[in-house]
Amino acid sequence: EAQVTQNPRYLITVTGKKLTVTCSQNMNHEYMSWYRQDPGLGLRQIYYSMNVEVTDKGDVPEGYKVSRKEKRNFPLILESPSPNQTSLYFCASSPQGVRAPEAFFGQGTRLTVV
Amino acid sequence: AQSVSQHNHHVILSEAASLELGCNYSYGGTVNLFWYVQYPGQHLQLLLKYFSGDPLVKGIKGFEAEFIKSKFSFNLRKPSVQWSDTAEYFCAVTPSGGYQKVTFGTGTKLQVIP
């Protein structure tokens, strides 16, 4: 089954404790992105990647890191989480060579930083 | 840079009522336009998309949207809503031409009352 898989689905952590949210897609998509969803603000892009070893900042990259060492994986790293990073996070992938490529989203990771 | 406005934040309708959700975008060039739906507790899924040609686009579950270039609008419509359409709806825009940065609107929560 074609899908984007995020782990964990739920995470509660303390301020300053490094964490990684994993994202993996099995559709051989070139493009991958991370978004955070907050009430009243919609989805805001954190980072995106056009291909392996190619990443770029989105609208709200502060406090986050990403890496794209393999095509299928795009982990999101919070080196020192803070309470304002409490949010619902979505990973998405999109294909290349398609007109108006749609985004395929993972199930989301609800992160709480206390 | 592009931007998207969804002016209706929360819409309440009775079953069988007609639906129209507004979406306006700002960008100086040609665009791809999308509507995504997020059912409670789930990830975003594509409803429909426009990239060229017929400005009236039909999507899944009886939804359609009309691209009016002169108004920079891409409103979502459904003639008769069902309780199962209760969800949050997001409009998104991206410049045309390969993969480009996607910008989402803030979303419209639709509540359908049986």
PDB file of N, CA, C and O in Angstrom, chain B residues 8 11 13 18-22 75-78:
ATOM      1  N   ASN B   8     -13.922  32.083   5.344  1.00  0.00           N
ATOM      2  CA  ASN B   8     -14.854  31.400   6.229  1.00  0.00           C
ATOM      3  C   ASN B   8     -14.064  30.493   7.142  1.00  0.00           C
ATOM      4  O   ASN B   8     -13.426  29.547   6.691  1.00  0.00           O
ATOM      5  N   VAL B  11     -18.101  27.019   9.283  1.00  0.00           N
ATOM      6  CA  VAL B  11     -19.385  27.018   8.595  1.00  0.00           C
ATOM      7  C   VAL B  11     -20.238  25.895   9.159  1.00  0.00           C
ATOM      8  O   VAL B  11     -19.753  24.771   9.321  1.00  0.00           O
ATOM      9  N   LEU B  13     -23.848  23.917   8.521  1.00  0.00           N
ATOM     10  CA  LEU B  13     -24.942  23.692   7.562  1.00  0.00           C
ATOM     11  C   LEU B  13     -25.773  22.504   7.992  1.00  0.00           C
ATOM     12  O   LEU B  13     -25.270  21.599   8.667  1.00  0.00           O
ATOM     13  N   SER B  18     -26.656  23.461   0.359  1.00  0.00           N
ATOM     14  CA  SER B  18     -25.562  23.631  -0.599  1.00  0.00           C
ATOM     15  C   SER B  18     -24.388  24.311   0.094  1.00  0.00           C
ATOM     16  O   SER B  18     -24.549  25.093   1.033  1.00  0.00           O
ATOM     17  N   LEU B  19     -23.200  23.984  -0.407  1.00  0.00           N
ATOM     18  CA  LEU B  19     -21.974  24.474   0.213  1.00  0.00           C
ATOM     19  C   LEU B  19     -21.160  25.274  -0.794  1.00  0.00           C
ATOM     20  O   LEU B  19     -21.029  24.883  -1.957  1.00  0.00           O
ATOM     21  N   GLU B  20     -20.630  26.388  -0.341  1.00  0.00           N
ATOM     22  CA  GLU B  20     -19.608  27.090  -1.101  1.00  0.00           C
ATOM     23  C   GLU B  20     -18.591  27.661  -0.131  1.00  0.00           C
ATOM     24  O   GLU B  20     -18.940  28.454   0.748  1.00  0.00           O
ATOM     25  N   LEU B  21     -17.352  27.249  -0.263  1.00  0.00           N
ATOM     26  CA  LEU B  21     -16.257  27.747   0.570  1.00  0.00           C
ATOM     27  C   LEU B  21     -15.333  28.609  -0.281  1.00  0.00           C
ATOM     28  O   LEU B  21     -14.921  28.197  -1.349  1.00  0.00           O
ATOM     29  N   GLY B  22     -15.017  29.779   0.231  1.00  0.00           N
ATOM     30  CA  GLY B  22     -14.220  30.720  -0.540  1.00  0.00           C
ATOM     31  C   GLY B  22     -12.723  30.497  -0.391  1.00  0.00           C
ATOM     32  O   GLY B  22     -12.233  30.105   0.673  1.00  0.00           O
ATOM     33  N   ASN B  75     -13.129  28.691  -5.533  1.00  0.00           N
ATOM     34  CA  ASN B  75     -14.120  28.336  -4.523  1.00  0.00           C
ATOM     35  C   ASN B  75     -14.565  26.888  -4.663  1.00  0.00           C
ATOM     36  O   ASN B  75     -14.749  26.375  -5.766  1.00  0.00           O
ATOM     37  N   LEU B  76     -14.771  26.271  -3.529  1.00  0.00           N
ATOM     38  CA  LEU B  76     -15.198  24.870  -3.459  1.00  0.00           C
ATOM     39  C   LEU B  76     -16.704  24.814  -3.307  1.00  0.00           C
ATOM     40  O   LEU B  76     -17.276  25.558  -2.502  1.00  0.00           O
ATOM     41  N   ARG B  77     -17.348  23.898  -4.029  1.00  0.00           N
ATOM     42  CA  ARG B  77     -18.804  23.798  -3.960  1.00  0.00           C
ATOM     43  C   ARG B  77     -19.235  22.332  -3.863  1.00  0.00           C
ATOM     44  O   ARG B  77     -18.537  21.422  -4.324  1.00  0.00           O
ATOM     45  N   LYS B  78     -20.419  22.178  -3.258  1.00  0.00           N
ATOM     46  CA  LYS B  78     -21.096  20.886  -3.266  1.00  0.00           C
ATOM     47  C   LYS B  78     -22.582  21.169  -3.189  1.00  0.00           C
ATOM     48  O   LYS B  78     -23.028  21.923  -2.313  1.00  0.00           O
TER      49      LYS B  78
END
